[in-house]
Tab-separated table of C-alpha atoms in Angstrom:
chain	number	residue	atom	x	y	z
A	1	MET	CA	-52.209	-26.202	-11.856
A	2	THR	CA	-55.112	-27.827	-12.165
A	3	ASP	CA	-56.658	-30.343	-14.420
A	4	GLU	CA	-58.931	-27.591	-16.127
A	5	GLU	CA	-56.164	-26.396	-17.523
A	6	LEU	CA	-54.137	-28.998	-18.741
A	7	PRO	CA	-53.832	-29.669	-22.702
A	8	PRO	CA	-56.184	-32.892	-23.188
A	9	ARG	CA	-53.241	-35.039	-23.987
A	10	GLN	CA	-52.594	-34.481	-20.633
A	11	LEU	CA	-54.956	-35.110	-18.938
A	12	LEU	CA	-54.757	-39.458	-20.080
A	13	ARG	CA	-52.277	-40.090	-16.948
A	14	ILE	CA	-52.712	-43.390	-14.825
A	15	ARG	CA	-50.865	-42.034	-12.239
A	16	GLY	CA	-48.364	-40.242	-13.798
A	17	TYR	CA	-48.079	-42.162	-16.739
A	18	SER	CA	-49.550	-40.791	-20.416
A	19	VAL	CA	-52.928	-43.352	-22.509
A	20	ALA	CA	-53.237	-41.070	-24.234
A	21	TRP	CA	-51.552	-43.940	-27.238
A	22	LEU	CA	-54.632	-46.648	-26.409
A	23	LEU	CA	-57.527	-44.864	-27.775
A	24	PRO	CA	-54.895	-44.978	-31.535
A	25	LEU	CA	-53.313	-47.652	-31.215
A	26	LEU	CA	-57.050	-49.393	-30.547
A	27	LEU	CA	-58.618	-48.232	-33.842
A	28	LEU	CA	-55.203	-48.574	-36.079
A	29	VAL	CA	-55.935	-53.246	-34.395
A	30	LEU	CA	-60.579	-52.290	-35.359
A	31	ILE	CA	-60.055	-51.682	-39.048
A	32	ILE	CA	-57.387	-54.334	-39.379
A	33	LEU	CA	-59.475	-57.254	-38.233
A	34	GLY	CA	-62.594	-55.566	-39.649
A	35	ASP	CA	-60.838	-54.972	-43.495
A	36	VAL	CA	-60.011	-58.506	-42.805
A	37	TYR	CA	-63.578	-59.535	-41.857
A	38	THR	CA	-65.281	-57.988	-43.794
A	39	HIS	CA	-66.129	-59.159	-47.490
A	40	GLN	CA	-63.431	-58.399	-50.276
A	41	ARG	CA	-66.181	-55.127	-51.809
A	42	PHE	CA	-65.970	-53.541	-48.404
A	43	ARG	CA	-62.670	-52.412	-47.640
A	44	ILE	CA	-61.274	-50.299	-44.745
A	45	ILE	CA	-58.297	-50.293	-45.294
A	46	THR	CA	-58.166	-46.296	-46.402
A	47	TRP	CA	-60.373	-46.181	-42.758
A	48	ILE	CA	-56.341	-46.400	-41.281
A	49	VAL	CA	-56.181	-42.712	-41.720
A	50	LEU	CA	-57.962	-41.967	-38.798
A	51	VAL	CA	-55.211	-43.308	-36.930
A	52	PRO	CA	-52.482	-40.625	-36.869
A	53	GLY	CA	-54.847	-37.703	-36.141
A	54	THR	CA	-56.761	-39.943	-34.318
A	55	ALA	CA	-53.577	-39.272	-32.136
A	56	ALA	CA	-52.619	-36.017	-33.418
A	57	ALA	CA	-55.092	-34.490	-30.996
A	58	ILE	CA	-54.877	-35.865	-28.347
A	59	CYS	CA	-50.702	-37.515	-28.261
A	60	GLY	CA	-47.738	-35.105	-29.169
A	61	VAL	CA	-45.622	-35.429	-32.416
A	62	TRP	CA	-42.952	-38.276	-32.101
A	63	THR	CA	-45.732	-39.834	-31.504
A	64	THR	CA	-48.812	-39.126	-33.777
A	65	ALA	CA	-45.176	-39.606	-36.149
A	66	GLY	CA	-44.983	-42.860	-35.352
A	67	PHE	CA	-48.820	-44.123	-35.164
A	68	ALA	CA	-48.684	-42.004	-39.361
A	69	VAL	CA	-45.777	-44.462	-39.865
A	70	VAL	CA	-46.837	-47.596	-38.255
A	71	ALA	CA	-50.723	-46.550	-40.147
A	72	LEU	CA	-48.759	-46.697	-43.404
A	73	LEU	CA	-47.302	-50.197	-43.287
A	74	ALA	CA	-50.232	-51.781	-42.167
A	75	TYR	CA	-51.641	-50.233	-44.624
A	76	PHE	CA	-49.427	-52.065	-47.606
A	77	LEU	CA	-49.529	-55.368	-45.357
A	78	VAL	CA	-52.962	-56.146	-45.583
A	79	ASP	CA	-53.774	-54.578	-48.515
A	80	ILE	CA	-51.010	-56.937	-50.576
A	81	ALA	CA	-53.156	-60.323	-48.508
A	82	TRP	CA	-55.464	-59.394	-50.841
A	83	PRO	CA	-56.358	-61.047	-54.538
A	84	LEU	CA	-55.164	-58.390	-56.982
A	85	GLN	CA	-58.256	-58.003	-58.092
A	86	TYR	CA	-59.381	-56.777	-54.699
A	87	ARG	CA	-56.603	-54.667	-53.942
A	88	ALA	CA	-57.187	-50.535	-52.332
A	89	GLY	CA	-53.674	-49.739	-54.841
A	90	LEU	CA	-51.397	-47.348	-55.077
A	91	ALA	CA	-53.690	-43.943	-54.355
A	92	ASP	CA	-55.742	-45.258	-50.841
A	93	PHE	CA	-51.301	-46.210	-50.438
A	94	VAL	CA	-50.432	-42.486	-50.907
A	95	LEU	CA	-53.335	-40.599	-49.323
A	96	VAL	CA	-52.499	-42.492	-46.198
A	97	ALA	CA	-49.425	-41.079	-46.396
A	98	VAL	CA	-50.694	-37.649	-47.209
A	99	GLY	CA	-52.813	-38.498	-43.947
A	100	GLY	CA	-50.003	-39.462	-41.550
A	101	GLY	CA	-48.075	-36.538	-42.954
A	102	LEU	CA	-50.352	-33.874	-41.823
A	103	ALA	CA	-51.605	-35.019	-39.113
A	104	THR	CA	-48.403	-35.017	-37.494
A	105	LEU	CA	-47.975	-31.277	-39.060
A	106	ALA	CA	-51.657	-30.663	-37.455
A	107	CYS	CA	-50.785	-32.182	-33.775
A	108	ALA	CA	-47.262	-30.109	-33.853
A	109	PHE	CA	-49.160	-26.550	-33.935
A	110	ARG	CA	-51.731	-27.805	-31.086
A	111	LEU	CA	-49.103	-28.157	-29.003
A	112	GLY	CA	-47.821	-24.774	-30.486
A	113	VAL	CA	-50.446	-23.320	-29.395
A	114	GLU	CA	-51.207	-25.033	-26.129
A	115	ARG	CA	-48.064	-23.525	-24.992
A	116	ARG	CA	-49.121	-20.164	-26.368
A	117	MET	CA	-51.853	-20.803	-24.124
A	118	LEU	CA	-50.508	-21.934	-21.471
A	119	HIS	CA	-47.896	-19.256	-20.603
A	120	MET	CA	-50.653	-16.988	-21.462
A	121	ARG	CA	-52.156	-17.913	-18.795
A	122	ASP	CA	-49.443	-18.101	-16.307
A	123	VAL	CA	-48.400	-15.115	-17.367
A	124	VAL	CA	-52.578	-13.636	-16.117
A	125	GLU	CA	-52.071	-16.207	-12.849
A	126	ILE	CA	-48.646	-13.709	-11.965
A	127	THR	CA	-50.173	-11.205	-13.201
A	128	ARG	CA	-53.312	-11.220	-10.282
A	129	ARG	CA	-51.102	-12.557	-7.691
A	130	THR	CA	-49.077	-9.372	-7.921
A	131	VAL	CA	-52.278	-7.752	-7.365
A	132	LEU	CA	-54.074	-9.489	-5.513
A	133	ARG	CA	-50.845	-10.147	-2.548
A	134	GLN	CA	-51.817	-13.156	-0.547
A	135	LEU	CA	-52.469	-13.118	2.820
A	136	PRO	CA	-51.980	-14.884	6.684
A	137	ALA	CA	-55.560	-16.423	7.773
A	138	THR	CA	-54.551	-14.539	10.585
A	139	TRP	CA	-53.297	-11.280	9.291
A	140	ALA	CA	-53.845	-8.055	11.550
A	141	GLY	CA	-56.087	-9.167	14.529
A	142	LEU	CA	-58.284	-10.969	12.175
A	143	GLU	CA	-58.963	-14.296	10.597
A	144	ASN	CA	-59.567	-13.993	6.998
A	145	ALA	CA	-60.289	-16.953	3.651
A	146	ALA	CA	-60.718	-15.130	0.887
A	147	VAL	CA	-61.779	-16.880	-2.979
A	148	TYR	CA	-61.204	-15.700	-6.504
A	149	LEU	CA	-62.777	-17.997	-8.959
A	150	THR	CA	-61.918	-16.423	-12.856
A	151	ALA	CA	-65.204	-16.583	-15.142
A	152	ASP	CA	-61.936	-17.017	-17.882
A	153	THR	CA	-64.479	-15.023	-20.117
A	154	ASP	CA	-62.579	-15.222	-23.929
A	155	ALA	CA	-58.807	-15.516	-21.310
A	156	ARG	CA	-59.397	-12.251	-19.688
A	157	VAL	CA	-57.976	-10.974	-16.057
A	158	GLY	CA	-61.450	-9.718	-14.179
A	159	GLY	CA	-60.726	-6.574	-12.047
A	160	ASP	CA	-61.358	-8.080	-8.279
A	161	PHE	CA	-59.568	-7.345	-5.232
A	162	TYR	CA	-59.071	-7.222	-1.867
A	163	ASP	CA	-56.891	-7.177	1.217
A	164	ILE	CA	-55.497	-6.518	4.629
A	165	GLN	CA	-53.783	-3.375	5.936
A	166	PRO	CA	-53.014	-2.984	9.394
A	167	GLY	CA	-51.825	0.942	10.900
A	168	PRO	CA	-51.601	2.454	13.962
A	169	TYR	CA	-55.447	3.379	13.522
A	170	GLY	CA	-56.767	-0.459	13.120
A	171	SER	CA	-57.238	-2.801	11.067
A	172	ARG	CA	-58.505	-1.408	7.478
A	173	VAL	CA	-60.268	-3.868	5.195
A	174	LEU	CA	-61.445	-3.336	1.730
A	175	VAL	CA	-62.735	-5.424	-1.214
A	176	GLY	CA	-64.333	-4.544	-4.353
A	177	ASP	CA	-64.578	-4.636	-8.352
A	178	VAL	CA	-63.737	-2.518	-11.161
A	179	GLN	CA	-65.872	-2.547	-14.491
A	180	GLY	CA	-65.414	-4.083	-17.248
A	181	LYS	CA	-61.994	-6.628	-18.459
A	182	GLY	CA	-58.874	-7.161	-19.394
A	183	LEU	CA	-55.250	-5.104	-18.320
A	184	GLY	CA	-57.047	-2.414	-17.542
A	185	ALA	CA	-58.887	-3.846	-14.842
A	186	VAL	CA	-56.195	-4.374	-13.389
A	187	ALA	CA	-54.838	-1.813	-14.101
A	188	THR	CA	-57.157	0.163	-11.745
A	189	ALA	CA	-57.064	-2.076	-8.893
A	190	ALA	CA	-53.501	-2.553	-8.041
A	191	ALA	CA	-53.337	1.452	-8.542
A	192	LEU	CA	-56.160	1.099	-5.907
A	193	LEU	CA	-54.235	-1.278	-4.161
A	194	GLY	CA	-51.825	0.756	-4.298
A	195	SER	CA	-53.114	3.998	-3.214
A	196	PHE	CA	-55.347	2.188	0.138
A	197	ARG	CA	-52.132	0.003	1.327
A	198	GLU	CA	-50.583	3.616	1.761
A	199	ALA	CA	-53.779	5.386	2.876
A	200	ALA	CA	-54.598	2.982	4.832
A	201	TYR	CA	-51.239	2.875	7.948
A	202	HIS	CA	-51.503	6.704	7.516
A	203	GLU	CA	-54.952	8.438	7.782
A	204	PRO	CA	-56.578	8.373	11.450
A	205	GLY	CA	-60.140	8.653	9.775
A	206	LEU	CA	-61.949	5.719	7.657
A	207	ALA	CA	-63.413	9.188	6.027
A	208	ASP	CA	-59.957	10.272	4.863
A	209	VAL	CA	-58.142	6.594	3.488
A	210	ALA	CA	-61.902	6.794	1.139
A	211	ALA	CA	-61.254	10.172	0.532
A	212	ARG	CA	-57.852	9.468	-1.012
A	213	LEU	CA	-59.397	5.837	-2.956
A	214	GLU	CA	-61.443	8.728	-4.762
A	215	THR	CA	-58.889	10.731	-5.390
A	216	ARG	CA	-56.589	7.701	-7.242
A	217	MET	CA	-59.619	7.034	-9.052
A	218	GLN	CA	-59.663	10.019	-10.460
A	219	ARG	CA	-56.003	10.325	-10.892
A	220	HIS	CA	-55.677	6.956	-12.316
A	221	GLY	CA	-58.662	7.738	-15.025
A	222	ARG	CA	-57.453	11.342	-15.808
A	223	HIS	CA	-54.036	9.712	-17.004
A	224	VAL	CA	-55.781	6.886	-18.416
A	225	ALA	CA	-57.332	8.780	-21.507
A	226	ALA	CA	-54.570	11.279	-21.620
A	227	LEU	CA	-52.452	7.859	-22.679
A	228	GLY	CA	-55.241	7.821	-25.598
A	229	ARG	CA	-57.149	4.841	-24.277
A	230	GLY	CA	-60.825	6.536	-23.375
A	231	ALA	CA	-62.611	3.366	-22.739
A	232	ASP	CA	-60.126	2.674	-19.661
A	233	GLY	CA	-60.141	6.264	-18.047
A	234	GLU	CA	-64.446	5.827	-17.760
A	235	ARG	CA	-63.865	2.857	-15.232
A	236	PHE	CA	-65.949	2.973	-12.179
A	237	ALA	CA	-65.218	0.632	-9.289
A	238	THR	CA	-67.408	-0.690	-6.615
A	239	ALA	CA	-66.129	-2.084	-2.960
A	240	LEU	CA	-66.922	-1.834	0.181
A	241	LEU	CA	-64.092	0.080	2.295
A	242	ILE	CA	-64.372	-1.423	6.224
A	243	GLY	CA	-61.961	-0.416	9.676
A	244	PHE	CA	-61.758	-2.162	12.921
A	245	PRO	CA	-60.625	0.694	15.147
A	246	VAL	CA	-57.986	-0.399	17.705
A	247	ARG	CA	-59.332	-0.041	21.153
A	248	GLU	CA	-63.307	-0.376	20.472
A	249	SER	CA	-64.330	-3.966	19.825
A	250	GLY	CA	-68.258	-3.487	19.795
A	251	TYR	CA	-68.393	-2.193	15.768
A	252	VAL	CA	-67.139	-1.322	12.463
A	253	GLY	CA	-66.779	1.251	10.205
A	254	ILE	CA	-67.905	1.044	6.401
A	255	VAL	CA	-67.463	3.021	4.093
A	256	ASN	CA	-69.668	1.433	0.670
A	257	PHE	CA	-69.294	2.833	-3.544
A	258	GLY	CA	-71.955	1.703	-4.860
A	259	HIS	CA	-71.537	-1.927	-3.655
A	260	GLU	CA	-73.762	-4.923	-2.469
A	261	PRO	CA	-73.838	-4.481	1.764
A	262	PRO	CA	-72.526	-7.460	3.268
A	263	LEU	CA	-73.699	-9.741	5.701
A	264	ALA	CA	-72.956	-10.494	9.562
A	265	VAL	CA	-72.700	-14.486	10.538
A	266	ARG	CA	-72.771	-15.526	13.535
A	267	ALA	CA	-73.402	-18.812	14.480
A	268	GLY	CA	-75.446	-19.824	17.626
A	269	GLY	CA	-77.465	-18.418	21.329
A	270	VAL	CA	-80.963	-16.464	20.069
A	271	ALA	CA	-79.386	-14.086	18.296
A	272	GLY	CA	-77.532	-16.397	16.201
A	273	GLY	CA	-78.394	-16.755	11.845
A	274	VAL	CA	-77.372	-14.098	9.134
A	275	ARG	CA	-78.115	-10.175	8.758
A	276	LEU	CA	-77.688	-7.971	6.419
A	277	LEU	CA	-75.738	-4.852	6.450
A	278	SER	CA	-78.187	-1.721	5.653
A	279	LEU	CA	-75.846	1.429	4.305
A	280	GLY	CA	-77.297	3.181	2.092
A	281	GLU	CA	-77.046	4.893	-1.034
A	282	GLY	CA	-73.523	4.946	-2.332
A	283	LEU	CA	-71.054	5.904	-4.756
A	284	PRO	CA	-68.523	4.022	-6.975
A	285	LEU	CA	-65.561	4.738	-6.570
A	286	GLY	CA	-64.472	7.725	-10.430
A	287	MET	CA	-68.086	9.243	-10.224
A	288	SER	CA	-67.837	11.950	-7.374
A	289	GLU	CA	-68.811	14.490	-9.857
A	290	PHE	CA	-72.216	13.059	-9.173
A	291	ALA	CA	-72.347	12.727	-5.069
A	292	ASP	CA	-73.601	15.660	-2.453
A	293	GLY	CA	-70.955	15.710	-0.700
A	294	PRO	CA	-67.731	13.171	0.927
A	295	PRO	CA	-68.709	9.687	1.658
A	296	ARG	CA	-70.373	8.161	4.261
A	297	VAL	CA	-68.380	6.330	6.759
A	298	HIS	CA	-71.992	4.004	8.857
A	299	ARG	CA	-70.606	3.119	12.687
A	300	VAL	CA	-72.205	-0.524	13.039
A	301	PRO	CA	-72.566	-2.658	15.031
A	302	LEU	CA	-70.403	-5.761	15.464
A	303	ALA	CA	-70.104	-8.075	17.802
A	304	ALA	CA	-66.784	-10.209	18.139
A	305	ASP	CA	-68.340	-13.330	17.417
A	306	GLU	CA	-69.424	-11.945	13.957
A	307	THR	CA	-68.302	-12.934	10.620
A	308	LEU	CA	-68.490	-10.212	7.921
A	309	LEU	CA	-68.787	-12.002	4.985
A	310	LEU	CA	-68.218	-9.330	1.494
A	311	VAL	CA	-68.553	-11.256	-2.478
A	312	THR	CA	-68.100	-9.278	-5.335
A	313	ASP	CA	-71.237	-9.118	-7.914
A	314	GLY	CA	-70.144	-12.406	-9.442
A	315	VAL	CA	-72.227	-14.051	-6.831
A	316	THR	CA	-74.475	-12.064	-5.704
A	317	GLU	CA	-75.238	-11.834	-9.741
A	318	ALA	CA	-74.989	-15.417	-10.581
A	319	ARG	CA	-77.762	-16.883	-12.797
A	320	ASP	CA	-79.123	-21.194	-12.678
A	321	GLY	CA	-80.680	-22.548	-16.309
A	322	THR	CA	-83.507	-20.993	-15.314
A	323	GLY	CA	-82.654	-17.289	-14.851
A	324	ALA	CA	-82.894	-16.943	-11.275
A	325	PHE	CA	-80.140	-15.628	-8.335
A	326	TYR	CA	-78.403	-17.415	-5.860
A	327	PRO	CA	-79.790	-16.785	-2.612
A	328	LEU	CA	-76.783	-15.608	-0.582
A	329	ALA	CA	-78.263	-14.821	2.463
A	330	THR	CA	-80.651	-17.734	2.281
A	331	GLU	CA	-78.075	-20.981	1.796
A	332	VAL	CA	-76.309	-18.755	4.687
A	333	ALA	CA	-78.643	-18.972	7.079
A	334	ARG	CA	-79.739	-22.862	6.212
A	335	ALA	CA	-76.029	-23.566	5.781
A	336	VAL	CA	-74.998	-22.344	9.428
A	337	ALA	CA	-78.369	-23.485	11.221
A	338	GLU	CA	-77.006	-27.381	10.066
A	339	ASP	CA	-73.923	-26.234	10.978
A	340	PRO	CA	-72.800	-23.629	13.279
A	341	ARG	CA	-69.009	-23.677	11.498
A	342	THR	CA	-70.302	-22.553	8.942
A	343	ALA	CA	-69.327	-18.905	10.401
A	344	ASP	CA	-65.427	-19.227	10.625
A	345	PRO	CA	-64.450	-17.954	7.847
A	346	ALA	CA	-62.701	-20.157	5.696
A	347	ARG	CA	-65.219	-22.501	6.165
A	348	LEU	CA	-68.003	-19.734	4.996
A	349	ALA	CA	-65.748	-18.647	2.160
A	350	ALA	CA	-65.561	-22.825	0.617
A	351	MET	CA	-69.489	-22.252	1.298
A	352	VAL	CA	-70.618	-19.605	-0.543
A	353	ARG	CA	-67.523	-20.794	-3.604
A	354	ASP	CA	-69.442	-24.273	-3.279
A	355	GLY	CA	-73.064	-22.638	-3.408
A	356	THR	CA	-71.692	-20.541	-6.345
A	357	LEU	CA	-70.930	-23.499	-8.441
A	358	ARG	CA	-73.016	-25.531	-7.318
A	359	HIS	CA	-76.166	-22.883	-8.636
A	360	THR	CA	-75.040	-22.008	-11.660
A	361	GLY	CA	-73.450	-25.772	-12.676
A	362	ASP	CA	-69.933	-24.825	-12.878
A	363	ARG	CA	-70.662	-21.883	-15.572
A	364	LEU	CA	-68.505	-18.520	-14.007
A	365	GLY	CA	-70.414	-15.293	-16.166
A	366	ASP	CA	-68.297	-13.468	-13.747
A	367	ASP	CA	-65.198	-13.057	-11.781
A	368	THR	CA	-65.942	-14.135	-8.562
A	369	THR	CA	-63.935	-12.731	-4.793
A	370	VAL	CA	-66.136	-14.727	-1.703
A	371	PHE	CA	-64.141	-12.445	1.966
A	372	ALA	CA	-64.794	-13.432	5.103
A	373	VAL	CA	-63.066	-11.924	7.788
A	374	ARG	CA	-64.264	-11.695	11.499
A	375	ARG	CA	-62.016	-10.370	14.528
A	376	LEU	CA	-58.936	-12.679	16.590
A	377	ALA	CA	-60.203	-14.047	19.531
A	378	GLY	CA	-58.502	-13.565	22.243
A	379	TRP	CA	-56.115	-10.556	19.853
A	380	ARG	CA	-54.657	-7.009	21.082
A	381	PRO	CA	-54.348	-4.101	20.363
A	382	GLU	CA	-50.567	-4.317	20.628
A	383	LEU	CA	-50.151	-7.123	18.483
A	384	LEU	CA	-51.057	-5.333	15.366
A	385	PRO	CA	-47.700	-5.899	13.313
A	386	VAL	CA	-46.941	-1.893	13.084
A	387	ARG	CA	-43.657	-0.468	14.457
A	388	GLY	CA	-44.127	2.614	16.880
A	389	ARG	CA	-46.297	3.566	19.159
A	390	LEU	CA	-50.249	2.662	18.920
A	391	ARG	CA	-52.150	5.666	18.969
A	392	PRO	CA	-55.502	5.408	19.714
């Protein structure tokens, strides 16, 4: 859990110990001193009602209740020290007492809301991790790194997804983004990932995997529409499906479902740099009725030391304060030129993450996925984690 996800009172810590109580204590002392050393016609002791109110915002229930009692006691002792004609009196005493009680109740309510919010975030995180399974850094002959950043708009979850599936016909990669947010988008992403994991293992051709994904998207849409959730049934998803063949290492197969094309990143040498893999215009998953035919598989040359960088629109549509988009290709080329090691998947994903956050001022407009993958150096086809005999 990050600092941004902790309740405010837990953020006020030094070496693991809470210091949230220092602020209301300081306020208490200042009000008492101010009342003692000001003119008798300018009494501020009644302001002591602010002390439990301040504690309610940053402390626990028992601490707030303690400050409510201390504030009431301090009011009584300071007030009776003044001559009778200058005392604030019983009415203000009751005000401080009622204020302390209300502050304690408000603190209990705040903590209850915070606990519910944290529970909801835990549920969201568990749901996300269930859909997006954790990948080893080296898996299926591929070195990979993934970054998932949530915009957390109105505490909703998005539909970004990614996975690698090894199989007898090679390793397949899927990265995409379901239109919309909420549990409906997560359910759609889960349906597509489930279909991908089966089809990518069993289907010999990448076009067959793509057809299975489109069929699953259509079936899922009809199912949710039959349940009366029409908006969820009309969702679509952009995606990139990439196949790394078992026997041939000089190219990859790519099917583009209306997604931003990937970047091929390479460090060093005359051929070093960044190139955009132009894949034409493909329709998103769920819109096959508008297509002229089955999805096209693009055969794209890819050197063994080139890293494929795949991102969702959280990166490509990231804007700064002036409305300018994040210049992804330019920034990647600059970073690789300055440090060739940036082409490594882990460094590349981290660089794009940091650049996107810096460009937007840490204010993401959409859930953001950065996925970098390249062939593992020294890898051999027989090392694929697949049982049974490899097929050519």
